[in-house]
XYZ file of C-alpha atoms in Angstrom:
648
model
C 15.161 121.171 154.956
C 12.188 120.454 157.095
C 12.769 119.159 160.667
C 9.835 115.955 160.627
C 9.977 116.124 165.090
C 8.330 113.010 166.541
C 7.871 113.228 170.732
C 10.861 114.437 172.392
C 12.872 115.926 169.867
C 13.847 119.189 169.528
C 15.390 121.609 166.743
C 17.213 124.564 166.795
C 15.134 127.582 165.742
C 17.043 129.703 162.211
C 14.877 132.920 162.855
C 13.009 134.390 165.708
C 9.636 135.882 163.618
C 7.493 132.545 163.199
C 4.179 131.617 162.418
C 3.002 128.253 164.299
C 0.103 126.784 161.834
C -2.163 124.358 163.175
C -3.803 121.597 161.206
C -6.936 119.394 162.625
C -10.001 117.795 161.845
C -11.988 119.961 163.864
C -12.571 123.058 165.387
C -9.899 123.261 168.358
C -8.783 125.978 170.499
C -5.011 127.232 170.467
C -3.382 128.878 172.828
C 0.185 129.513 174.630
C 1.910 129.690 177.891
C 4.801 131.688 178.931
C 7.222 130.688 181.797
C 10.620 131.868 183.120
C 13.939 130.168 183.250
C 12.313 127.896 186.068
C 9.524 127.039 183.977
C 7.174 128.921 185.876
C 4.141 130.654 184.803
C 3.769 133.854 186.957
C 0.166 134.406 186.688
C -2.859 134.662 183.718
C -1.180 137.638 182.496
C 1.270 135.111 180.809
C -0.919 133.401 179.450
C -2.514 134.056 175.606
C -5.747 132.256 174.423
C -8.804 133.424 172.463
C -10.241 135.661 175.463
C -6.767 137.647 175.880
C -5.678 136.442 172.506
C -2.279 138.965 172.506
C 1.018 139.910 174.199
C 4.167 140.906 173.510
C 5.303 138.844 170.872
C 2.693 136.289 170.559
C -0.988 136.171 169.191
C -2.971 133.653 168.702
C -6.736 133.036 166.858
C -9.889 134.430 168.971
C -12.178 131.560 168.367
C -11.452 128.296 167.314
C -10.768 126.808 164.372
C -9.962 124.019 162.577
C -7.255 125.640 161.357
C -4.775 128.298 163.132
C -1.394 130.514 162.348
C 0.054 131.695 165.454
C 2.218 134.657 165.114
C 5.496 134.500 167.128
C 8.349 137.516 167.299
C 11.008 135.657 170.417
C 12.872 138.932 169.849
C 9.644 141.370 171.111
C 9.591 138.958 173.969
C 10.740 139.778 177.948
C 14.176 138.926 178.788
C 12.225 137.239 181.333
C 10.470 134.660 179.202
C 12.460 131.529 178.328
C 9.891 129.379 176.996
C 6.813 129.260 174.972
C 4.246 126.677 175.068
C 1.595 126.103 172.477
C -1.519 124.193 173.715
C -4.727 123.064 171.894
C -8.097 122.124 173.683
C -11.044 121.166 172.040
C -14.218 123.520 172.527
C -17.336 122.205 174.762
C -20.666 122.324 173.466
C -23.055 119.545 172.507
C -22.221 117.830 169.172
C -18.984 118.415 169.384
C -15.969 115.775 169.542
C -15.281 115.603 173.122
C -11.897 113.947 172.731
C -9.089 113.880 170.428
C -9.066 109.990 169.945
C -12.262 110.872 167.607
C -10.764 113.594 164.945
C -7.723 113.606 162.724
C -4.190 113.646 164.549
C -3.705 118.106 164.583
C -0.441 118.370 162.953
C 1.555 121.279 164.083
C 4.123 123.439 161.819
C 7.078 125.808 162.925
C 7.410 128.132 159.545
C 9.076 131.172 158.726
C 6.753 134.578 157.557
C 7.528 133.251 154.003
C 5.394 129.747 154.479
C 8.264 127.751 154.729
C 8.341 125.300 157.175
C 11.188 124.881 159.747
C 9.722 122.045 161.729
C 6.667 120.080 161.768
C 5.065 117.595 164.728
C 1.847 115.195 164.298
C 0.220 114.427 167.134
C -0.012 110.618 167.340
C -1.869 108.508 169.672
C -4.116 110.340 171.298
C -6.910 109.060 172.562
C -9.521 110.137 175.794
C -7.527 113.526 175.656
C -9.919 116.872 175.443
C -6.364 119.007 175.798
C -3.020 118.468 174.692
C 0.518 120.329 174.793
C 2.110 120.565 171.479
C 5.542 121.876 171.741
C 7.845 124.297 173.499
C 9.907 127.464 172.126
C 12.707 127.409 174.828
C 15.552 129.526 175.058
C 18.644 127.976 175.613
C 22.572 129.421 175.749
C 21.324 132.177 173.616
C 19.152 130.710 170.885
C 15.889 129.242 170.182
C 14.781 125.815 169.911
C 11.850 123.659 169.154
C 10.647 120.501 171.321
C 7.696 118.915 170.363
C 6.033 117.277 172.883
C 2.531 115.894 172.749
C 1.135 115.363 176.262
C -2.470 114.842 176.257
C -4.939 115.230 179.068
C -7.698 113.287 179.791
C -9.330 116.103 182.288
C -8.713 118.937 179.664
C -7.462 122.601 179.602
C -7.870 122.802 183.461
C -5.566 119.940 184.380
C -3.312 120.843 181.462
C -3.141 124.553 182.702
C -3.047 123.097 186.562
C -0.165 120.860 185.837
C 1.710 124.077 184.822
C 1.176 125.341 188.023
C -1.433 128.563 186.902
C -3.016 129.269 189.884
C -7.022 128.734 190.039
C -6.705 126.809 186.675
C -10.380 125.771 186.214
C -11.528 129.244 186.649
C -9.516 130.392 183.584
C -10.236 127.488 181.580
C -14.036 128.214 181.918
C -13.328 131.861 181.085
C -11.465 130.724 177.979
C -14.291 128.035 176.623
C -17.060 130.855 177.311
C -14.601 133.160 174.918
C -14.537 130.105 172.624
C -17.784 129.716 172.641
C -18.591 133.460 172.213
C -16.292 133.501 169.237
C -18.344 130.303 167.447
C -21.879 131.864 168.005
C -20.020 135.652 166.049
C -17.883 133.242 163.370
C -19.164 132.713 159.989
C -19.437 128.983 159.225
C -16.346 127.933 156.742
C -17.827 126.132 153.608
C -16.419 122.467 153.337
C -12.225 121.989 153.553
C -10.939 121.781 150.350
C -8.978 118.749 148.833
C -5.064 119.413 147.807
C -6.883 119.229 144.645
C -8.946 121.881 144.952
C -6.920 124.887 146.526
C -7.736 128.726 145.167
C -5.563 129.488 142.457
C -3.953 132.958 142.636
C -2.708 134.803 139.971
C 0.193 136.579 141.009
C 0.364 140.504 140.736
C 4.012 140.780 138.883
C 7.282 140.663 140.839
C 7.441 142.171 143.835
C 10.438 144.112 145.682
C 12.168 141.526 148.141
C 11.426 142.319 151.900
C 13.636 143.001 154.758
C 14.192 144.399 158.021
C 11.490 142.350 159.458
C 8.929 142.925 156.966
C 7.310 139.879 155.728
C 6.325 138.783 152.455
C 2.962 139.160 150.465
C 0.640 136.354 151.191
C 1.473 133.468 149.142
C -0.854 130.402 147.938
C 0.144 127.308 146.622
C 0.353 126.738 142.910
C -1.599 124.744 141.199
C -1.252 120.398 141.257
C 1.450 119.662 138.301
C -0.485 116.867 137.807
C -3.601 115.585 136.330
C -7.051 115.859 138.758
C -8.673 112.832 138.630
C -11.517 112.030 136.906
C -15.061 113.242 138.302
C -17.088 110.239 139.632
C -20.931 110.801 139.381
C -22.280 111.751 143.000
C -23.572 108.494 144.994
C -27.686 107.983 144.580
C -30.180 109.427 147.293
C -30.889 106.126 149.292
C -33.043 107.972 151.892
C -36.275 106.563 151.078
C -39.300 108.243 150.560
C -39.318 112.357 149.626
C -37.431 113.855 152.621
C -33.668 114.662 151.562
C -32.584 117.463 153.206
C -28.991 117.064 151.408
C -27.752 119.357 148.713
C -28.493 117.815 145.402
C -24.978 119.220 144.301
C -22.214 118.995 146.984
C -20.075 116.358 145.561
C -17.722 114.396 147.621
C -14.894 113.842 144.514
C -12.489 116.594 143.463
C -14.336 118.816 141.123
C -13.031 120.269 137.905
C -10.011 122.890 137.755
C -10.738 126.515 136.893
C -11.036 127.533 133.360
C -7.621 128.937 132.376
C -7.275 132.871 132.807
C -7.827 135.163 129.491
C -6.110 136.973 128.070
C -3.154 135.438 129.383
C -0.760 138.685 130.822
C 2.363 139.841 129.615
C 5.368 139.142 131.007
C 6.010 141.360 134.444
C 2.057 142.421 134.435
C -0.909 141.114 136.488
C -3.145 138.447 135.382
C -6.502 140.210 134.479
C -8.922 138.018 136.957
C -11.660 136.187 135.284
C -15.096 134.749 137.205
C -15.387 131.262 137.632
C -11.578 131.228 138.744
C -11.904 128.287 140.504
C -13.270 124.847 141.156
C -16.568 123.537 140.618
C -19.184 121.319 139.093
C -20.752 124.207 137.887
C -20.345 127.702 137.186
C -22.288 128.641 140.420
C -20.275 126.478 142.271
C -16.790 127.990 140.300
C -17.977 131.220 141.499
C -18.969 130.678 145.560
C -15.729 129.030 146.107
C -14.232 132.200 144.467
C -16.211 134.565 146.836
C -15.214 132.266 149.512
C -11.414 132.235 148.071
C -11.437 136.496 147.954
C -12.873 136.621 151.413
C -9.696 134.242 152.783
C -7.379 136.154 150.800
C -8.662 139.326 152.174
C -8.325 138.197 155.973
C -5.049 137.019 155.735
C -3.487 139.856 153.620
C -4.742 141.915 156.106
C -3.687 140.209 158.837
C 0.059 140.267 157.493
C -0.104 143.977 157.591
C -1.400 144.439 160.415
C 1.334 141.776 161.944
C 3.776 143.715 160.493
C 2.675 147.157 161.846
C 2.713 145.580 165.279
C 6.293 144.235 164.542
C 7.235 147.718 163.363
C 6.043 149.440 166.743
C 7.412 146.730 168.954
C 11.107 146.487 167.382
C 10.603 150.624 168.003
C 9.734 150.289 171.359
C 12.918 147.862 172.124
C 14.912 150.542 170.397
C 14.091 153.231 172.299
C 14.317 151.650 175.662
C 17.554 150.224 174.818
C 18.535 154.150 173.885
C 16.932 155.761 177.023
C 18.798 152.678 179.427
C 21.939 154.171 178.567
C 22.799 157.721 180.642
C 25.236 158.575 178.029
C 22.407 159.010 175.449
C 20.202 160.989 177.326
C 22.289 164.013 177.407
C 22.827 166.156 174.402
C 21.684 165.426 170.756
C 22.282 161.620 170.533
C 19.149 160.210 172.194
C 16.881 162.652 169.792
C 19.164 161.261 166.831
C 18.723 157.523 168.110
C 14.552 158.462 168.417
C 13.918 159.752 164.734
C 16.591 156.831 163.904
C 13.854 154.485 165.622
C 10.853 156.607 164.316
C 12.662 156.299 160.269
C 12.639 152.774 160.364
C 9.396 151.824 161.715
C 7.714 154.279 159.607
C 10.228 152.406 156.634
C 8.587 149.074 157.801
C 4.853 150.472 157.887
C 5.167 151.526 154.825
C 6.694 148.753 153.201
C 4.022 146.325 154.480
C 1.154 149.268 153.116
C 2.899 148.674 149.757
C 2.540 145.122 150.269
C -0.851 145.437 151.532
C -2.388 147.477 148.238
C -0.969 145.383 145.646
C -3.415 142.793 147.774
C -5.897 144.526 147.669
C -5.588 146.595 143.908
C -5.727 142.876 142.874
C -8.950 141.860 144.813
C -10.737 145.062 144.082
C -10.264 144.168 139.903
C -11.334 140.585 140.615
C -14.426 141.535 142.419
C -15.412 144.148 139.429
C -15.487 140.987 137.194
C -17.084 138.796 140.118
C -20.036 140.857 141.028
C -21.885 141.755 137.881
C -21.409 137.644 136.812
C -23.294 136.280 140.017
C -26.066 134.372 139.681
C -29.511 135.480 141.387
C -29.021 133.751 144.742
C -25.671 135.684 144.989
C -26.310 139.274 143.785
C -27.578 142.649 145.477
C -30.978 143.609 144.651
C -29.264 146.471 142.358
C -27.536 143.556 140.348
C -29.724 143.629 136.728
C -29.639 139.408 137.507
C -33.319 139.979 139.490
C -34.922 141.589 136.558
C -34.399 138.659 134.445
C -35.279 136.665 137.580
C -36.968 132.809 136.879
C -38.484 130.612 139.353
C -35.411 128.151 139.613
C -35.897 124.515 139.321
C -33.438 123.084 141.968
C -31.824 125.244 144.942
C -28.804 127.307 144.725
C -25.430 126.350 146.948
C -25.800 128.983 148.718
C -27.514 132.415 149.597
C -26.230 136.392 149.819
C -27.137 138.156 153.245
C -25.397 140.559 152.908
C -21.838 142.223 152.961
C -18.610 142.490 154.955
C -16.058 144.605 154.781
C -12.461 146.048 156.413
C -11.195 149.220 157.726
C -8.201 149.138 155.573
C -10.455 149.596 152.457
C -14.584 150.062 152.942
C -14.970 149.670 149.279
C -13.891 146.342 149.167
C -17.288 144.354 149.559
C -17.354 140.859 150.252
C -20.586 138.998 149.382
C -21.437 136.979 152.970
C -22.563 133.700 151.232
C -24.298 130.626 153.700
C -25.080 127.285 152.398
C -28.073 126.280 151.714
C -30.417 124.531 153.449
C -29.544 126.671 156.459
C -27.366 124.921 158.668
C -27.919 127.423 161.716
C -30.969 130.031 162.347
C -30.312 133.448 162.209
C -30.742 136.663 164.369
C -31.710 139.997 163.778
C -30.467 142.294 166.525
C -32.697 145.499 166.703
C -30.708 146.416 169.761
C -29.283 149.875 170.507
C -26.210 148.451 171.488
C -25.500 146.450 168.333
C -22.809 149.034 166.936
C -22.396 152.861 166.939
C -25.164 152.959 163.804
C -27.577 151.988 165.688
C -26.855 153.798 168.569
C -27.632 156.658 166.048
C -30.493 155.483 165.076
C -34.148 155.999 166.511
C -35.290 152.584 168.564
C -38.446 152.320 166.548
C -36.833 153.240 162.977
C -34.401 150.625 163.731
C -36.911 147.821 164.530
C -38.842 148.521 161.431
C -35.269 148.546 159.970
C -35.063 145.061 161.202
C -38.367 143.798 160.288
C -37.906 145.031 156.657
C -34.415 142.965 156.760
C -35.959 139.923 157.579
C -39.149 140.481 155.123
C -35.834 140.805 152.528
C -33.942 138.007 153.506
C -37.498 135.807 153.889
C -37.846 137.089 150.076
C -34.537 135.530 148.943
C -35.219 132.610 150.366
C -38.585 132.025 148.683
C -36.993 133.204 145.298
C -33.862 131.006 145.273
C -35.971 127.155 146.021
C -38.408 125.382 143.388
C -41.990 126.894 143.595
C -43.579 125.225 146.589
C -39.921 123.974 148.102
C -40.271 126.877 150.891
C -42.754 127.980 153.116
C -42.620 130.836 155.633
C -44.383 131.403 158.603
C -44.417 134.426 161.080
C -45.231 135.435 164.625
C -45.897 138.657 165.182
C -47.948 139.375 168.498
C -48.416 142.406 169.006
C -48.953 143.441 165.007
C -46.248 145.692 164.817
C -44.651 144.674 161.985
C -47.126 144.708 159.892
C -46.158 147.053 157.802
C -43.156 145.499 157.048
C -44.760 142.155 156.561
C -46.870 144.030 153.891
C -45.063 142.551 150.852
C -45.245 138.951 151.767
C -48.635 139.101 152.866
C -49.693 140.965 149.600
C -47.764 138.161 147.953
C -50.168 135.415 148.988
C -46.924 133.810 150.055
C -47.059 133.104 153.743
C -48.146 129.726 154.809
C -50.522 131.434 156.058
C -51.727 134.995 158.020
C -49.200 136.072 160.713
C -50.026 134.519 164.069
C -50.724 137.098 167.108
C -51.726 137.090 170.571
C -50.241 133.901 172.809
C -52.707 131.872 170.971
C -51.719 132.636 167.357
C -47.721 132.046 169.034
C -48.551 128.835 170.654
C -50.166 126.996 167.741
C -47.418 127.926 165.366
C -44.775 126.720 168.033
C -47.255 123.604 168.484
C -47.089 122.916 164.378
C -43.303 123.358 163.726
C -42.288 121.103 166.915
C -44.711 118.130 165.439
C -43.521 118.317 162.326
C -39.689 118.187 163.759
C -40.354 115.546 165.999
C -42.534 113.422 163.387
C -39.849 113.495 160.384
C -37.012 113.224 163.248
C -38.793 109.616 163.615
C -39.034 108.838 160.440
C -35.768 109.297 159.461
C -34.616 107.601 162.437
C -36.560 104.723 161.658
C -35.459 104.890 158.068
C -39.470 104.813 156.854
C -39.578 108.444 155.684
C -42.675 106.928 153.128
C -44.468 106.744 155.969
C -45.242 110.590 157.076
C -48.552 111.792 156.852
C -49.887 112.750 153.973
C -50.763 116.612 155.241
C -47.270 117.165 156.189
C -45.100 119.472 154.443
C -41.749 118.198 153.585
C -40.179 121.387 152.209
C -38.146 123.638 154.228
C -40.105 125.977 156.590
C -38.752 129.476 158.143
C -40.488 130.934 161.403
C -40.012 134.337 161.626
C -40.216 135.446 165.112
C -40.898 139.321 165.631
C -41.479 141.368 169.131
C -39.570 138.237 170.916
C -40.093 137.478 173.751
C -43.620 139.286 173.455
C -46.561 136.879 173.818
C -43.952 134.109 174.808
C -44.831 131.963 177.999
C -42.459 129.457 179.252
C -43.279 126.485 177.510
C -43.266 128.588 174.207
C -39.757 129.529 175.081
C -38.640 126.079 175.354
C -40.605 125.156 171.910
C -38.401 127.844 170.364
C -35.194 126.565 171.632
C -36.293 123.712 170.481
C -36.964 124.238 166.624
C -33.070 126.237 167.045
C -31.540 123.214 168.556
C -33.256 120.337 166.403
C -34.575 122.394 163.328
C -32.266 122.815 160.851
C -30.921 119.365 160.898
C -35.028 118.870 159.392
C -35.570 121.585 157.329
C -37.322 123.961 160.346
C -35.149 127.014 160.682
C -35.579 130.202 162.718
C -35.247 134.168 161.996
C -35.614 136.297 165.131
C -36.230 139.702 165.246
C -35.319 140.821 168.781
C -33.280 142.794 170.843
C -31.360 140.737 173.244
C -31.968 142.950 176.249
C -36.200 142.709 176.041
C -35.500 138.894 177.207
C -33.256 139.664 179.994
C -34.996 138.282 182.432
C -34.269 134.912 181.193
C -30.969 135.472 182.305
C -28.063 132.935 180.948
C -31.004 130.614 180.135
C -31.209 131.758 176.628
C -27.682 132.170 175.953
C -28.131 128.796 173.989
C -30.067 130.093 171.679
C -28.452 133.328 170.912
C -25.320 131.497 170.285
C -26.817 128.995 168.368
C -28.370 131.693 165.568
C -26.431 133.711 163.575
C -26.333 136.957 164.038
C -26.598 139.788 161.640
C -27.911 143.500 162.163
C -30.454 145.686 159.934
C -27.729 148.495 160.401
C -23.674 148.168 159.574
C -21.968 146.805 162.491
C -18.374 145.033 163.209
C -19.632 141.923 164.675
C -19.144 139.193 161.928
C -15.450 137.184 162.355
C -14.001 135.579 159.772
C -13.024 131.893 160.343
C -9.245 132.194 159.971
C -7.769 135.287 161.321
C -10.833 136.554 163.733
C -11.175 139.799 162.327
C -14.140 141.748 163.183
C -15.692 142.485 159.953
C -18.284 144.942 159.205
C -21.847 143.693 157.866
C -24.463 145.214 156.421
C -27.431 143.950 154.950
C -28.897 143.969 151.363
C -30.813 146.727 150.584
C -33.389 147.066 148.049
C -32.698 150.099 146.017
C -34.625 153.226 146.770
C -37.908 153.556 144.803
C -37.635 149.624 143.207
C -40.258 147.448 142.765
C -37.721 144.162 142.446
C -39.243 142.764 145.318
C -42.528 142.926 145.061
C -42.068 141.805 141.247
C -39.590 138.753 142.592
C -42.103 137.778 145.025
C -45.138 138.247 142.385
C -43.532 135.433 140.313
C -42.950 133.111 143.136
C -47.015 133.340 144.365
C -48.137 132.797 140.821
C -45.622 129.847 140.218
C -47.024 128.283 143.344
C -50.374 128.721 141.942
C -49.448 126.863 138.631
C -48.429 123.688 140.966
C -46.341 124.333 144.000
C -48.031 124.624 147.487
């Protein structure tokens, strides 16, 4: 029976391998504490939080999340450690809640590996607090116990972290927002939070063998509601007057539909064979992004339950053996090479009970993505998907867009489609660095930038395909003229707003255009009299591609580009940058704004991408157009000549 703690109380703990799941309204930062039998903190090396995010029995998320699962062995702990406490801190940054008096009350869960919860704390009340202690993990006569506590602090993580005596406590609490805030700019934006109504239904993959020794269960999901879903209610009417509505037509506030049921249903003891569209959605493009979405959770987690069990393998090892080589007697003669392979046999027992574990996962999500892929609509298929050569000039946008895919180490063939809403809700960055990942340290500096340029040419492509002709316009800076080559197809095209702007004139009049036209419908929509924008100005969604950055750039164009970053997207201006991060160096931290605010994606595979549950780093590469095709150039032919017919 669940433990419901309120301030104060405490519960004694059944098991010492725990997750801690975190629940909030927003993005928050967890983190933990660990003190000795005085309740002292001996230094940062006891301390675990998203820029040292492990230890010896403890790990917690790198970046922060609106969600976290904190995995907790007591037993792989020091002798010296007695207690264990969990913080949360909310992440600086403009736009972002500053205290926790204005998001949901986080909620806080002791569970076993299994999902089942032990104990659970909501944290009531809080108000001007930017930081809070949860609860303490305290050891006490022997066992473990819970106490949740809920102290809030008004001054944040560096008088929470002060107050338990860490020495030079604001230091390490700026160290730990610039990880958090390193973490945010590499993270790939989560879509929406689903309602209890709308949770990923998993089929399960037949029985499994029961664990134990330590190893913990397959990743488990909630079944689905007994009940009925309520009825859809049609979405609310666009109110914003006049044509600017930079909403998605389709995201619907209601629960949407269930999933269609699986067919052929499975025998008895076999796997359900996966079907596309399995799971919620107005529509079957929205069925199927929420079951991309679904896979790529499912993926992270499974994966980090192996990979938590592995580490619990080698630690429980490691105790072994030192509690074998601390005894004289065992040193001598055969027993302590007995005890070793004893040790040795049971991790490798362990390891390979969790691999089991592990590839049932992943046998399952490799069959559903072989019915996934080939069913995707346009906006969400490879270039090599036959989708593009029955391709049509769509008549509203898509949910979302494909740039690309990501992938683990534990299988490489298992792709996962990296989907981002649409409209943009961040710019993104091309890095054409050396340094962006060992592939491109392999690769020639100037094959690599046209590398680049040719990715955002593709990606610029996409976008123009997936919106109604005349929806989309692009524009590009390119001052030097050294991507033109790569620029080649859209020019061809006729579908550039217009010729590519070089020299510092051709960058400043660009800059000059797009900052107008953010601060003029900015206005308008401020003053509610969107009608009232001049006739000449295009509403649709614009994308400045910026090539050869910061080439041709002069201060004041600088701060015009951090501008259209910052205020852009929330008006339908969004950025694409082509650059290498160490040409601009001599900004200095000046511009790490608007690196973090772009996200960032590479022309060769790198493991830069994180996931927004676990923190993996995942491995992206981009879309390529297959080797001797024409799709683009035919794709982009039918956008210019449906513009022609009556678009822009």
């Amino acid at each position: 029976m669940t433990a419901e703690l309120v301030r104060g109380q405490n519960h004694t703990l059944p098991q010492t391998r725990l997750e801690i799941r975190v629940s909030a309204g927003s993005p928050v930062v967890a983190g933990a504490t660990l003190a000795d039998e005085q309740g002292t903190v001996r230094g940062a090396e006891w301390i675990v939080h998203p820029g040292a995010h492990r230890l010896p029995g403890l790990e917690v998320s790198r970046q922060a999340a609106a969600d976290h699962r904190l995995a907790v062995d007591l037993d792989a702990l020091s002798e010296t450690v007695h207690r264990v406490t969990v913080l949360l801190a909310l992440p600086t940054g403009p736009g972002r809640p500053a205290t926790f008096g204005a998001v949901a009350a986080p909620f806080v869960a002791v569970t076993g590996l299994d999902g089942t919860e032990i104990a659970t704390f909501t944290l009531t009340g809080l108000d001007t607090e930017s930081a809070v202690t949860a609860l303490e993990l305290y050891r006490r006569q022997g066992a473990w116990k819970v106490r949740a506590v809920g102290q809030g602090y008004a001054a944040g993580l560096a008088q929470m972290l002060a107050d338990q005596g860490v020495a030079r406590a604001a230091e390490l609490a700026g160290a730990i927002q610039e990880a958090v805030a390193s973490g945010l700019a590499r993270s790939v934006t989560p879509p929406p939070a689903r309602t209890s109504d709308e949770e990923r239904v998993r089929h399960p993959a037949g029985p499994a063998p029961s664990g134990g020794g330590g190893q913990p269960p397959a990743p488990t999901t909630p079944a689905p509601p007994s009940g009925p879903l309520p009825e859809p209610v049609p979405a609310p009417a666009d109110l914003t007057p006049g044509p600017v509505n930079y909403a998605h037509p389709r995201r619907q506030t209601s629960a949407p539909p269930p999933p269609p049921p699986a067919n052929p249903p499975a025998a008895p003891g076999q796997p359900v064979q996966p079907v596309a569209g399995d799971a919620t959605g107005w529509s079957m493009d929205e069925r199927l992004y929420n079951q991309v979405w679904g896979m790529f959770e499912d993926l992270s987690r499974a994966v980090a339950a192996y990979r938590s069990a592995v580490d619990f393998a080698e630690s429980r090892m490691d105790q072994e053996l030192d509690r074998t080589l601390s005894d004289p007697r065992s040193r001598i003669g055969g027993a302590g090479d007995r005890a070793r392979e004893e040790a040795r046999a049971r991790r490798d027992e362990l390891a390979t009970r969790a691999r089991e574990a592990l590839d049932r996962d992943l046998a399952q999500l490799a069959a559903e993505s072989a019915v996934v892929e080939p069913a995707l609509p346009a906006a969400y298929a490879g270039w090599d998907n036959p989708v593009w050569h029955a391709y049509r000039v769509p008549m509203e946008i898509p949910m979302a867009l494909r740039l690309g895919d990501l992938h683990l180490p534990e299988r490489t063939d298992l792709r996962i489609p990296l989907l981002v809403r649409l409209p943009l809700e961040r710019g993104l960055w091309i890095d054409c660095g050396r340094t962006a990942g060992e592939a491109a340290v392999a690769t020639d500096g100037d094959q690599l930038r046209r590398a680049a340029t040719e990715t955002a040419v593709a990606v610029a492509a996409r976008l123009l395909a997936v919106y109604p002709a005349g929806d989309f316009a692009v524009h590009v800076i390119d001052p030097a003229g050294s991507a033109a080559a790569s620029l080649r197809p859209l020019v061809a095209a006729g579908v550039l707003a217009g010729p590519p702007a070089a020299g510092a004139g051709g960058v400043a009049s660009v800059l000059a255009h797009l900052t107008r036209r953010v601060d003029l419908v900015q206005m308008a929509l401020r003053a509610g009299a969107a009608d009232s924008l001049p006739p000449d100005l295009d509403t649709g969604e614009q994308l400045l591609i910026v090539n050869d950055f910061p080439h041709g750039f002069d201060d004041r164009a600088v701060t015009q580009l951090r501008y259209l970053a910052d205020e852009g997207p929330a008006v339908g201006v969004h950025l694409l940058m082509v650059a290498d991060r160490e040409d601009a160096r001599a900004y200095g931290p000046v511009l790490d704004p608007l690196w973090r605010s772009l996200l960032r994606i590479t022309p060769v595979a790198a493991d830069h991408l994180a996931d927004p549950w676990v923190g993996h780093a995942w491995t992206y590469e981009p879309l390529r157009v297959p080797q001797g095709s024409r799709v683009l150039e035919q794709v982009l032919a039918l956008v210019a000549a449906a513009r022609r017919g009556g678009g822009r």
